[in-house]
Amino acid sequence: MQTSTCQNSGDCKIPDRATLPRDLYRKLADFVAALPQKEGHMVTVLHKAQSLFGYLPREVQEFVAQQMGEPLAKVYGVVSFYTFFTMVPKGKYPISICMGTACFVLGAENVVESFQKVLGNIEVGEVTHDGKFSIDCLRCVGACALAPVVMIGEKVYAKVTPDMVKGIISDFS
Amino acid sequence: MSEKKQIRIATRNSGFIDPENIDSYIAAGGYLALAKCIEEMTPAQVIDEMKASGLRGRGGAGFPTGVKWGFAAGYKSDTKYVVCNADEGDPGAFMDRAILEGDPHSVLEAMAIGGYAIGGNKGTIYIRAEYPLAIKRLKIAIEQAEEKGMLGKNIFGSDFSFDLDIKYGAGAFVCGEETALINSMEGDRGEPYTKPPFPAEAGYWDKPTIVNNVETLAAIPAILTKGASWFNQIGTETSKGTKVFCIVGKINNVGLIEVPMGITLKEVIFDVGGGVPNGKEFKAVQTGGPSGGALTFKDLDVKIDYEGLAACQSMMGSGGMIVMDEDDCMVAVSKFFLDFTMEETCGKCTPCRIGSKRIYETLDRITMGQGTMDDIENLKLMSTVIKDTALCGLGQTMPNPVLSTMRVFEDEYRAHVIDKKCPAGVCTSLLEFVVVDEKCVGCTLCAKVCPVDCISGKVKEVHVIDQAACIKCGACLEKCKFDAIIKR
Ligand SMILES: Cc1cc2nc3c(=O)[nH]c(=O)nc-3n(C[C@H](O)[C@H](O)[C@H](O)COP(=O)(O)O)c2cc1C
Ligand code: FES
């Protein structure tokens, strides 16, 4: 799992804990209650939790542990194993740059650098200070014929070159 | 993509039918094979037919599918599972996604056939969360098949029932390995475990389980409708049928192809793929993803099948083919793959966890120009040891990119170490940007664009780059209108 420097330094903007909406916890509890059985559904529940909260901070993990009747260590073990799960919030527009082989061979590394530069030198895994953008690298989104590929939210950009980056960012401001 | 030399079996319907409409699949002969199995064949006959077809797993290992089913059928148990491996972690391969999006019913049908053959009533598709469209189409397909009575209780009025559900991956390459996949389906960390027991004996919830790849499954209905003897005429002595490849990278016709086993690399790259663009020289093609290796310009006559690729220190893998040209540095490519495995190793076994890091560091040193001849020997030694000692396929195949590129391009490694040069001009630490005196007109553009101000010279005089301060960003080279700056 990718840990970002800002996560370690505590620099990123993590929303105030109290602001995690109560009704989302209720939704999650309902989801767990509706499962045919709890056994074997840890990953399923965490997927649900992340789709509700957007990320999986400690208190959400504690809640999942309590709902599933499992130790927190087990929940954390699963969360930290899979790259899809994140313990820090993503930007409003999460930028995912494919670093799969096809994209790499066609210059994805330079695209990453270009995004970093344009967004004020944030690291991969970090969020910009205004919380608007975050950069992540993915391993192949299965669109290799369009390499290098960048996804921002649901939107897919194909055959991206470093000089296209400024224009792409301005689509979102 | 050129249809020349292609034979479509696994991808027979993709692009030709409406994947969200079961009637469209049925009109193309869909669910006939399942009906035939249930109504006319015993489970043992289905397994014999699969064995006779010679179909081998398309997920990487190439294990004969009929034999695997035979094992699972042999164990007594109240519950048995059929699992479809749709984790497709190999970067550069997307055939499984294409099949699931274009022809989801063929996979469902094959899973039901597998269930009938081994005596199992439950199936699970483990799919990566990165494939939302494929997930949506699978859900629609399952619903429609249940409505029509082709899945669910008493299929075709028989006493055979088969239920399907979907579980999602969460972004871990190792979860494609079947034992790790089973752990992940059970909701745990996706770490592999030691085989035996093989999943066919004790897999999902410790019950007999067959794990099959999407492409393997998609071919099965066609094989059972047309017969094993039709299928095993295609291909080579040891590898029957066709294989889907994704050719991507530096190639003119990018995309999916399905070709008979035994086709030569030359045919794939030049006849089907249309060769390398921009008049560049073909250098190598990476097959089998991070677990595979490079086939090079010297291997153009190699026949592509499981054994042919293994003989070149590569492997079939899932069928990704990444084409590279003269501008790609093989050391940098190996480093890229080791970076991948280093991040994706689950950390359970020592050779893989520490070995990947040590190989990566060595390659990194070499690309920085700090390598020694000992490093090259150590790379070979470490690679062999890791191959022999790692727990699962991830670690056992991790050194392949190094070993296979060393096989042909050892001189490229040596050039990095001895001459401190990167022949392909990729490894920036080993590059020098220099001004060609005869061409420089002294326009000062390069000096203006240099981010570290390391270019000096007066107007209309030849400029000089201060090598010690240069950060090798290449901005000057791009800016110069007179081709007066070169990298070497
Ligand atoms: C590290 C690793 C990753 C793998 N990834 C995949 C994968 O993404 N998809 C797949 O079908 N098989 C993958 N496999 C192969 C599976 O372990 C297993 O052999 C395969 O799913 C069996 O199905 P088959 O017999 O139809 O090929 C992987 C194996 C290893 C060692
Ligand atoms: S490698 Fe980038 S989409 Fe496949």
XYZ file of C-alpha atoms and ligand atoms in Angstrom:
696
model
C 0.000 0.000 0.000
C 1.188 3.444 -0.848
C 1.789 5.686 2.106
C 2.253 9.296 1.340
C 4.656 11.671 2.945
C 1.866 13.968 4.045
C 0.159 11.046 5.729
C 3.274 10.487 7.790
C 3.868 14.138 8.581
C 0.190 14.688 9.333
C 0.192 17.540 6.855
C -2.753 16.556 4.720
C -6.123 18.006 5.242
C -8.023 15.292 7.018
C -11.569 16.338 7.775
C -12.441 16.793 11.405
C -13.330 13.440 12.905
C -16.603 14.658 14.366
C -17.757 15.591 10.878
C -18.033 12.015 9.619
C -21.772 11.869 9.092
C -23.760 9.751 11.535
C -26.211 8.557 8.915
C -23.380 6.968 6.926
C -22.554 4.823 9.959
C -26.186 3.787 10.085
C -26.156 2.887 6.394
C -23.064 0.781 6.927
C -24.620 -0.989 9.908
C -27.721 -1.749 7.816
C -25.534 -3.135 5.055
C -23.748 -5.469 7.483
C -27.043 -6.573 8.994
C -28.412 -7.443 5.555
C -25.521 -9.786 4.696
C -26.478 -13.469 4.559
C -23.554 -14.185 6.897
C -20.661 -12.128 8.210
C -18.041 -14.765 7.569
C -15.996 -14.049 4.454
C -17.401 -10.597 3.825
C -14.741 -8.336 5.315
C -13.549 -7.118 1.916
C -17.148 -6.586 0.761
C -17.950 -4.500 3.841
C -14.803 -2.401 3.472
C -15.672 -1.735 -0.167
C -19.068 -0.514 1.005
C -17.536 1.583 3.767
C -15.121 3.242 1.390
C -17.866 4.004 -1.101
C -19.836 5.673 1.714
C -17.095 7.611 3.494
C -14.644 8.015 0.635
C -11.817 6.657 2.771
C -11.218 4.407 5.757
C -9.904 6.334 8.774
C -9.341 4.637 12.098
C -12.812 5.292 13.469
C -14.458 3.714 10.443
C -12.191 0.699 10.837
C -13.136 0.495 14.515
C -16.781 0.625 13.574
C -16.338 -2.139 10.994
C -14.470 -4.266 13.539
C -17.262 -3.876 16.039
C -19.998 -4.602 13.493
C -18.225 -7.649 12.108
C -17.215 -8.978 15.512
C -13.545 -9.067 14.545
C -10.471 -7.507 16.184
C -9.406 -4.099 14.865
C -6.009 -5.581 13.968
C -7.677 -7.896 11.487
C -9.553 -5.025 9.844
C -6.389 -2.957 9.653
C -4.537 -5.963 8.238
C -6.987 -6.188 5.381
C -7.185 -2.438 4.769
C -3.418 -2.050 4.626
C -2.995 -5.053 2.318
C -5.048 -3.796 -0.590
C -4.065 -0.733 -2.612
C -7.688 0.036 -3.385
C -8.353 0.926 0.256
C -7.110 4.269 1.437
C -6.768 5.692 4.926
C -6.445 9.261 3.733
C -9.134 11.143 1.834
C -8.601 11.641 -1.872
C -8.945 14.972 -3.603
C -12.299 16.110 -4.947
C -10.979 15.113 -8.340
C -8.779 12.069 -7.829
C -6.225 11.770 -10.618
C -5.214 8.197 -11.375
C -2.299 7.755 -13.709
C -1.765 4.313 -15.166
C 1.770 3.037 -14.657
C 1.140 -0.340 -16.243
C 3.676 -1.667 -18.693
C 2.006 -0.421 -21.852
C 1.665 3.063 -20.412
C 5.194 2.984 -19.007
C 6.717 2.089 -22.359
C 4.895 5.012 -23.933
C 6.108 7.541 -21.397
C 3.736 7.546 -18.400
C 6.615 8.488 -16.098
C 6.903 11.905 -17.729
C 3.164 12.373 -17.435
C 3.333 11.764 -13.681
C 6.134 14.299 -13.336
C 4.177 16.806 -15.337
C 1.098 16.435 -13.116
C 3.265 16.841 -10.039
C 4.774 20.005 -11.418
C 1.473 21.539 -12.450
C -0.083 20.762 -9.066
C 2.690 22.396 -7.057
C 5.036 19.440 -6.570
C 2.770 17.194 -4.530
C 3.911 13.605 -4.137
C 2.122 10.607 -5.564
C -0.494 9.675 -2.947
C -0.911 13.255 -1.755
C -3.713 15.764 -1.942
C -3.289 19.391 -3.000
C -3.686 21.967 -0.234
C -7.089 23.077 -1.424
C -8.230 19.428 -1.328
C -9.126 19.566 -4.987
C -6.748 17.104 -6.627
C -4.876 14.003 -5.544
C -2.448 11.949 -7.601
C -2.273 8.172 -7.570
C -0.573 5.641 -9.770
C -2.488 2.571 -10.867
C -1.383 -0.678 -12.439
C -3.200 -1.002 -15.736
C -6.781 0.061 -16.138
C -7.237 -2.301 -19.065
C -7.208 0.408 -21.693
C -3.685 -0.292 -22.877
C -4.543 0.408 -26.505
C -5.026 4.038 -25.439
C -1.780 4.282 -23.479
C -0.702 6.365 -21.658
C -4.006 6.543 -19.810
C -5.073 8.991 -17.088
C -8.376 8.873 -15.233
C -9.843 11.752 -13.304
C -12.877 10.494 -11.461
C -14.798 8.599 -14.122
C -13.344 10.562 -17.004
C -10.695 8.820 -19.104
C -7.951 10.648 -20.977
C -6.152 8.697 -23.684
C -2.683 9.029 -25.186
C -1.703 11.669 -22.687
C 1.522 13.592 -23.213
C 3.193 15.890 -20.665
C 2.164 19.047 -22.529
C -1.519 18.060 -22.367
C -1.498 18.122 -18.574
C -2.164 21.841 -18.065
C -5.201 21.663 -20.320
C -6.546 18.614 -18.524
C -6.272 20.283 -15.133
C -8.023 23.389 -16.414
C -11.042 21.206 -17.300
C -11.653 21.018 -13.577
C -11.110 24.564 -12.404
C -6.814 -5.088 -36.461
C -5.983 -7.399 -39.311
C -8.132 -10.553 -39.330
C -5.408 -12.315 -41.282
C -4.085 -15.409 -39.457
C -6.602 -15.002 -36.678
C -9.054 -17.656 -35.493
C -11.658 -16.528 -33.031
C -12.752 -19.040 -30.410
C -12.662 -17.399 -26.990
C -13.528 -14.057 -28.548
C -15.979 -15.529 -31.080
C -18.881 -13.354 -29.970
C -17.147 -10.238 -28.663
C -18.249 -7.326 -30.760
C -20.814 -9.384 -32.667
C -23.560 -9.844 -30.100
C -25.340 -7.544 -27.669
C -23.708 -8.433 -24.342
C -26.652 -7.092 -22.359
C -29.204 -9.293 -24.099
C -29.249 -13.029 -23.461
C -31.319 -13.697 -26.602
C -28.505 -12.332 -28.681
C -26.144 -14.884 -27.100
C -28.659 -17.705 -27.537
C -29.127 -16.788 -31.202
C -25.379 -17.217 -31.626
C -25.592 -20.764 -30.308
C -25.288 -19.869 -26.635
C -26.281 -22.288 -23.833
C -26.402 -25.137 -26.372
C -23.290 -26.649 -24.832
C -24.793 -26.539 -21.338
C -27.997 -28.140 -22.610
C -26.007 -30.837 -24.379
C -23.990 -31.603 -21.236
C -26.979 -31.815 -18.934
C -29.258 -33.714 -21.311
C -26.906 -36.010 -23.197
C -23.688 -36.413 -21.227
C -22.668 -37.709 -17.825
C -20.265 -35.555 -15.778
C -17.514 -38.080 -16.485
C -18.101 -37.756 -20.222
C -17.829 -33.968 -20.000
C -14.499 -34.308 -18.226
C -13.253 -36.837 -20.787
C -14.225 -34.500 -23.609
C -12.353 -31.643 -21.909
C -9.296 -33.849 -21.491
C -9.468 -34.919 -25.129
C -9.644 -31.305 -26.291
C -6.239 -30.636 -24.784
C -7.342 -27.217 -23.495
C -4.813 -25.762 -21.059
C -5.370 -22.927 -18.601
C -5.036 -19.494 -20.153
C -4.417 -17.759 -16.818
C -0.715 -18.414 -16.924
C 0.277 -21.819 -15.651
C -1.173 -23.778 -18.573
C -2.497 -26.675 -16.515
C -4.823 -28.993 -18.511
C -8.360 -27.951 -17.659
C -9.915 -31.398 -18.009
C -7.372 -32.894 -15.623
C -8.056 -30.184 -13.044
C -11.786 -30.836 -13.284
C -11.126 -34.557 -12.984
C -9.276 -34.056 -9.692
C -12.075 -31.951 -8.224
C -14.690 -34.463 -9.380
C -12.773 -37.216 -7.610
C -13.061 -35.712 -4.113
C -16.213 -36.427 -2.134
C -17.830 -33.385 -0.566
C -21.269 -31.933 0.080
C -20.259 -28.610 -1.469
C -17.881 -27.848 -4.330
C -17.101 -24.497 -5.884
C -16.366 -23.181 -9.360
C -14.364 -19.960 -9.291
C -13.757 -17.676 -12.221
C -10.485 -15.794 -11.932
C -11.186 -12.362 -13.415
C -8.517 -10.550 -11.446
C -6.437 -9.836 -14.548
C -3.548 -8.228 -12.757
C -1.005 -8.422 -15.543
C -0.479 -4.830 -16.661
C -0.690 -4.636 -20.418
C -3.288 -7.395 -20.772
C -6.987 -6.731 -21.077
C -8.452 -9.756 -22.857
C -10.402 -10.894 -19.822
C -12.025 -7.504 -19.545
C -12.843 -7.548 -23.258
C -14.467 -10.979 -22.987
C -16.463 -10.097 -19.878
C -17.686 -6.891 -21.449
C -18.350 -8.387 -24.873
C -19.596 -11.881 -24.096
C -20.322 -12.416 -20.383
C -22.715 -15.329 -20.926
C -20.021 -17.579 -22.367
C -18.230 -17.390 -19.013
C -21.405 -18.076 -17.028
C -22.282 -21.009 -19.270
C -18.832 -22.531 -18.868
C -18.976 -22.136 -15.087
C -22.285 -23.997 -14.984
C -20.762 -26.733 -17.160
C -17.810 -26.912 -14.765
C -20.209 -27.194 -11.839
C -22.059 -30.022 -13.557
C -18.814 -31.828 -14.351
C -17.319 -31.733 -10.844
C -20.612 -32.027 -8.967
C -20.711 -28.490 -7.597
C -23.626 -26.113 -7.233
C -21.965 -22.836 -6.408
C -19.870 -20.483 -8.458
C -18.118 -17.211 -7.690
C -16.582 -14.720 -10.057
C -13.683 -12.841 -8.494
C -13.286 -9.654 -10.476
C -11.127 -6.581 -10.018
C -12.950 -3.513 -8.805
C -11.238 -1.510 -11.556
C -13.585 -3.007 -14.184
C -16.972 -1.370 -13.494
C -18.461 -1.987 -16.947
C -17.581 -5.677 -16.859
C -19.150 -5.935 -13.399
C -22.331 -4.283 -14.593
C -22.633 -6.581 -17.604
C -21.984 -9.669 -15.490
C -24.757 -8.679 -13.116
C -27.178 -8.183 -15.995
C -26.136 -11.490 -17.518
C -26.592 -13.426 -14.271
C -30.038 -11.924 -13.766
C -31.160 -12.753 -17.303
C -29.801 -16.292 -17.157
C -31.635 -16.888 -13.883
C -34.871 -15.594 -15.394
C -34.560 -17.974 -18.311
C -33.777 -20.933 -16.057
C -30.257 -21.346 -17.372
C -28.811 -20.631 -13.964
C -30.376 -21.227 -10.567
C -32.650 -24.092 -9.575
C -33.253 -27.101 -11.833
C -31.526 -25.902 -14.961
C -33.363 -26.985 -18.132
C -35.794 -28.878 -15.919
C -33.062 -31.268 -14.715
C -32.136 -31.836 -11.091
C -28.900 -29.861 -11.554
C -28.867 -26.441 -9.859
C -26.141 -23.825 -10.018
C -25.923 -20.433 -8.287
C -23.498 -17.651 -9.084
C -22.285 -14.627 -7.193
C -19.619 -11.962 -7.648
C -16.814 -10.913 -5.327
C -14.570 -7.929 -5.849
C -10.829 -7.617 -5.723
C -9.255 -4.585 -4.135
C -6.106 -3.982 -6.089
C -3.457 -6.547 -5.273
C -1.617 -8.327 -8.073
C -0.851 -11.405 -5.993
C -4.593 -12.055 -5.577
C -4.573 -13.429 -9.129
C -2.626 -16.401 -7.763
C -5.257 -19.002 -7.003
C -4.527 -19.669 -3.335
C -4.220 -15.941 -2.595
C -7.435 -15.414 -4.510
C -9.203 -17.900 -2.274
C -7.963 -16.121 0.854
C -9.144 -12.838 -0.587
C -12.573 -14.276 -1.434
C -12.863 -15.341 2.176
C -12.370 -11.695 3.120
C -8.788 -11.985 4.349
C -5.479 -10.566 3.260
C -4.732 -12.049 -0.132
C -1.637 -14.021 0.799
C -0.911 -17.308 -0.953
C -0.462 -20.557 0.938
C 1.664 -23.593 0.228
C 0.276 -26.182 -2.155
C -0.635 -29.046 -1.678
C -3.433 -29.239 -0.817
C -4.410 -27.878 -4.197
C -7.682 -25.975 -4.442
C -9.158 -28.955 -6.313
C -8.921 -30.803 -3.000
C -9.371 -28.065 -0.400
C -9.966 -24.560 -1.718
C -12.736 -22.043 -0.982
C -13.909 -22.701 2.596
C -11.716 -25.816 2.411
C -14.044 -27.433 -0.120
C -12.961 -28.834 -3.506
C -12.701 -25.836 -5.827
C -11.763 -25.334 -9.436
C -10.261 -21.972 -10.315
C -10.311 -21.107 -14.000
C -9.370 -18.057 -15.962
C -11.931 -16.051 -17.961
C -10.413 -16.856 -21.338
C -10.186 -20.573 -20.514
C -13.861 -20.571 -19.596
C -14.950 -18.572 -22.631
C -13.506 -21.196 -24.959
C -15.298 -24.115 -23.283
C -18.845 -23.758 -24.716
C -17.386 -23.608 -28.235
C -15.273 -26.702 -27.594
C -18.193 -28.716 -26.274
C -20.511 -27.687 -29.103
C -18.050 -28.369 -31.890
C -16.265 -31.269 -30.243
C -12.831 -31.939 -28.817
C -11.503 -33.261 -32.119
C -12.264 -29.969 -33.838
C -10.405 -28.013 -31.168
C -7.343 -30.210 -30.856
C -6.572 -29.958 -34.555
C -5.681 -26.331 -34.010
C -2.360 -25.499 -32.399
C 0.795 -27.463 -31.656
C 1.618 -30.890 -30.229
C 1.522 -29.704 -26.608
C -0.620 -26.574 -26.821
C -3.992 -26.889 -28.478
C -6.330 -24.241 -29.764
C -5.874 -20.511 -29.888
C -4.604 -17.832 -27.550
C -5.711 -14.258 -27.199
C -2.897 -11.730 -27.035
C -2.936 -8.028 -26.350
C -0.311 -6.372 -28.485
C 0.462 -2.934 -27.141
C 3.358 -0.539 -26.881
C 5.446 0.371 -29.914
C 3.359 -1.375 -32.539
C 1.222 -0.162 -35.429
C -1.920 -2.249 -34.881
C -2.565 -2.011 -31.170
C -5.192 -4.313 -29.710
C -6.515 -7.815 -29.142
C -5.749 -10.704 -31.422
C -6.664 -14.379 -31.244
C -4.224 -16.608 -33.092
C -3.536 -20.344 -33.215
C -0.872 -21.658 -30.861
C 2.396 -22.226 -32.681
C 2.299 -19.006 -34.683
C 5.747 -17.452 -34.897
C 6.681 -14.229 -33.201
C 7.491 -12.760 -36.597
C 3.946 -13.352 -37.836
C 2.479 -11.775 -34.726
C 4.626 -8.662 -34.782
C 4.864 -8.000 -38.500
C 1.889 -9.671 -40.194
C -0.818 -9.215 -37.601
C 0.661 -6.316 -35.652
C 1.861 -4.396 -38.689
C 5.380 -3.816 -37.367
C 6.944 -1.045 -35.331
C 5.870 2.555 -36.026
C 8.016 5.517 -37.079
C 10.510 3.368 -38.960
C 12.170 2.244 -35.734
C 13.899 -1.068 -35.261
C 12.026 -3.854 -33.397
C 13.991 -4.756 -30.300
C 12.010 -6.992 -27.980
C 8.570 -7.946 -26.798
C 7.711 -8.634 -23.177
C 5.378 -11.596 -22.852
C 3.781 -12.837 -19.666
C 3.838 -9.490 -17.881
C 6.063 -8.966 -14.851
C 6.406 -12.738 -14.476
C 7.455 -13.226 -18.049
C 10.437 -12.273 -20.042
C 11.538 -10.622 -23.195
C 11.593 -12.274 -26.587
C 13.988 -10.406 -28.788
C 14.752 -9.749 -32.423
C 16.744 -12.986 -32.277
C 13.651 -14.995 -31.372
C 11.468 -13.998 -34.310
C 11.179 -17.616 -35.463
C 10.192 -18.969 -32.062
C 6.853 -20.765 -32.171
C 4.566 -19.265 -29.585
C 3.191 -21.928 -27.269
C 3.692 -22.779 -23.594
C 6.913 -24.702 -24.168
C 8.322 -22.375 -26.806
C 8.097 -19.367 -24.504
C 9.437 -21.228 -21.492
C 12.514 -22.178 -23.520
C 13.263 -18.443 -23.833
C 13.034 -17.900 -20.038
C 9.681 -16.261 -20.555
C 6.174 -17.583 -20.142
C 2.755 -17.448 -21.719
C 1.273 -15.636 -18.765
C -2.078 -14.171 -19.540
C -1.020 -13.060 -23.014
C 0.105 -9.483 -22.748
C 2.670 -8.534 -25.386
C 4.425 -5.260 -24.925
C 6.459 -4.329 -27.947
C 9.633 -2.314 -27.492
C 11.829 -0.635 -30.053
C 15.434 0.527 -30.226
C 14.669 3.448 -27.894
C 13.900 1.170 -24.935
C 16.647 0.262 -22.476
C 16.404 -3.336 -21.312
C 17.969 -2.610 -17.937
C 15.411 0.126 -17.306
C 12.601 -2.206 -18.359
C 13.806 -4.930 -15.971
C 14.000 -2.310 -13.254
C 10.429 -1.273 -14.005
C 9.214 -4.862 -13.557
C 11.169 -5.388 -10.378
C 9.730 -2.174 -9.028
C 6.337 -3.703 -9.753
C 7.049 -7.009 -7.993
C 8.757 -5.240 -5.124
C 5.558 -3.300 -4.513
C 3.242 -6.213 -5.120
C 5.023 -8.907 -3.128
C 2.802 -9.809 -0.202
C 5.806 -10.187 2.070
C 4.964 -13.630 3.352
C 8.090 -15.403 2.118
C 11.623 -14.092 2.533
C 13.109 -14.783 -0.924
C 10.377 -12.763 -2.564
C 10.127 -9.952 -0.025
C 13.837 -9.291 0.368
C 14.998 -10.708 -2.946
C 12.856 -8.358 -4.989
C 14.263 -5.400 -3.105
C 17.862 -6.522 -3.513
C 17.460 -7.138 -7.242
C 15.747 -3.789 -7.642
C 18.531 -1.982 -5.791
C 21.155 -3.664 -7.920
C 19.382 -2.704 -11.129
C 18.929 0.802 -9.822
C 22.661 1.079 -9.169
C 23.408 -0.124 -12.673
C 21.095 2.403 -14.290
C 22.684 5.156 -12.195
C 26.127 4.201 -13.460
C 27.265 2.900 -10.086
C 27.141 -0.786 -10.940
C 30.084 -3.168 -10.836
C 30.776 -6.434 -12.604
C 30.022 -8.186 -9.312
C 26.539 -6.747 -9.518
C 25.937 -8.528 -12.798
C 27.095 -11.849 -11.356
C 25.049 -11.285 -8.203
C 21.950 -10.585 -10.261
C 22.265 -13.976 -11.901
C 22.948 -15.726 -8.614
C 20.073 -14.068 -6.735
C 17.709 -14.721 -9.609
C 18.412 -18.441 -9.607
C 18.064 -18.740 -5.840
C 14.776 -16.834 -5.739
C 13.353 -18.949 -8.557
C 14.079 -22.061 -6.531
C 12.915 -20.918 -3.135
C 9.963 -18.520 -3.359
C 6.580 -19.638 -2.044
C 4.256 -18.821 -4.912
C 4.333 -18.106 -8.604
C 4.847 -14.397 -8.015
C 8.259 -14.875 -6.454
C 9.253 -17.849 -8.566
C 8.799 -15.875 -11.764
C 9.965 -12.507 -10.482
C 13.561 -12.864 -11.797
C 12.382 -13.750 -15.315
C 12.647 -10.221 -16.717
C 16.272 -10.084 -15.599
C 17.246 -13.569 -16.757
C 15.560 -13.279 -20.132
C 17.055 -9.895 -20.980
C 20.506 -10.993 -19.782
C 20.230 -13.889 -22.196
C 20.460 -11.585 -25.210
C 21.337 -8.140 -23.916
C 24.089 -8.839 -21.405
C 26.264 -6.422 -23.364
C 23.715 -3.699 -22.657
C 24.059 -4.378 -18.925
C 27.841 -4.340 -19.335
C 27.750 -1.052 -21.198
C 26.036 0.519 -18.192
C 28.638 -0.920 -15.842
C 31.896 -0.644 -17.774
C 31.423 2.262 -20.185
C 28.879 4.060 -17.961
C 26.681 4.480 -21.014
C 23.078 3.642 -21.743
C 23.090 2.549 -25.406
C 19.365 3.250 -25.825
C 19.704 6.717 -24.320
C 17.105 6.143 -21.579
C 18.926 6.118 -18.254
C 19.259 9.814 -17.560
C 22.114 9.538 -15.081
C 24.273 8.129 -17.848
C 23.364 10.706 -20.441
C 25.159 13.832 -21.420
C 23.573 16.728 -23.220
C 26.135 18.498 -25.356
C 26.170 21.358 -27.816
C 27.373 20.585 -31.336
C 29.697 23.505 -31.999
C 29.206 23.583 -35.778
C 25.432 23.830 -35.502
C 25.036 26.295 -32.645
C 24.200 29.795 -33.880
C 24.125 31.376 -30.436
C 20.402 32.168 -30.319
C 20.397 31.843 -26.468
C 17.032 30.030 -26.445
C 18.517 27.017 -24.643
C 20.070 29.145 -21.946
C 16.723 30.841 -21.326
C 14.797 27.601 -21.025
C 17.334 25.838 -18.787
C 15.742 25.528 -15.339
C 19.087 25.437 -13.510
C 20.908 28.046 -15.594
C 23.747 25.730 -16.479
C 24.085 26.857 -20.102
C 26.393 29.757 -20.746
C 27.417 31.681 -23.875
C 26.976 35.085 -25.444
C 24.603 35.996 -28.261
C 25.854 34.636 -31.603
C 28.514 32.601 -29.875
C 28.671 28.869 -29.301
C 27.031 27.867 -26.004
C 28.362 25.405 -23.450
C 26.506 23.126 -21.032
C 28.015 22.764 -17.581
C 27.859 18.988 -17.133
C 28.267 19.123 -13.376
C 25.205 21.320 -12.909
C 23.033 19.808 -15.653
C 19.977 17.935 -14.339
C 19.343 16.241 -17.700
C 15.805 17.434 -18.079
C 16.155 17.660 -21.852
C 14.364 21.012 -22.079
C 17.183 22.539 -24.129
C 17.174 19.695 -26.615
C 13.470 20.120 -27.207
C 13.762 23.890 -27.572
C 16.696 24.085 -29.961
C 15.545 24.779 -33.512
C 18.907 23.975 -35.054
C 19.392 20.434 -33.735
C 22.513 21.764 -32.116
C 22.007 19.847 -28.872
C 22.333 16.098 -28.734
C 22.126 13.534 -25.978
C 24.660 10.753 -25.883
C 1.376 -13.870 -9.190
C 0.326 -14.554 -9.990
C -0.692 -13.815 -10.556
C -1.697 -14.424 -11.287
N -2.661 -13.656 -11.829
C -3.650 -14.250 -12.529
C -4.681 -13.454 -13.106
O -4.683 -12.240 -12.987
N -5.676 -14.075 -13.788
C -5.696 -15.443 -13.941
O -6.626 -15.943 -14.545
N -4.720 -16.217 -13.421
C -3.706 -15.650 -12.715
N -2.731 -16.446 -12.167
C -2.803 -17.907 -12.371
C -3.673 -18.569 -11.334
O -2.897 -18.867 -10.185
C -4.271 -19.874 -11.803
O -3.243 -20.654 -12.324
C -5.305 -19.713 -12.868
O -6.299 -18.825 -12.476
C -5.924 -21.047 -13.158
O -6.840 -20.947 -14.211
P -6.549 -21.601 -15.626
O -6.153 -23.031 -15.374
O -7.823 -21.472 -16.354
O -5.449 -20.815 -16.234
C -1.694 -15.838 -11.448
C -0.667 -16.572 -10.883
C 0.335 -15.961 -10.173
C 1.411 -16.797 -9.591
S -0.896 -0.441 -19.049
Fe -1.978 1.405 -18.826
S -3.971 0.816 -19.373
Fe -2.902 -1.064 -19.454
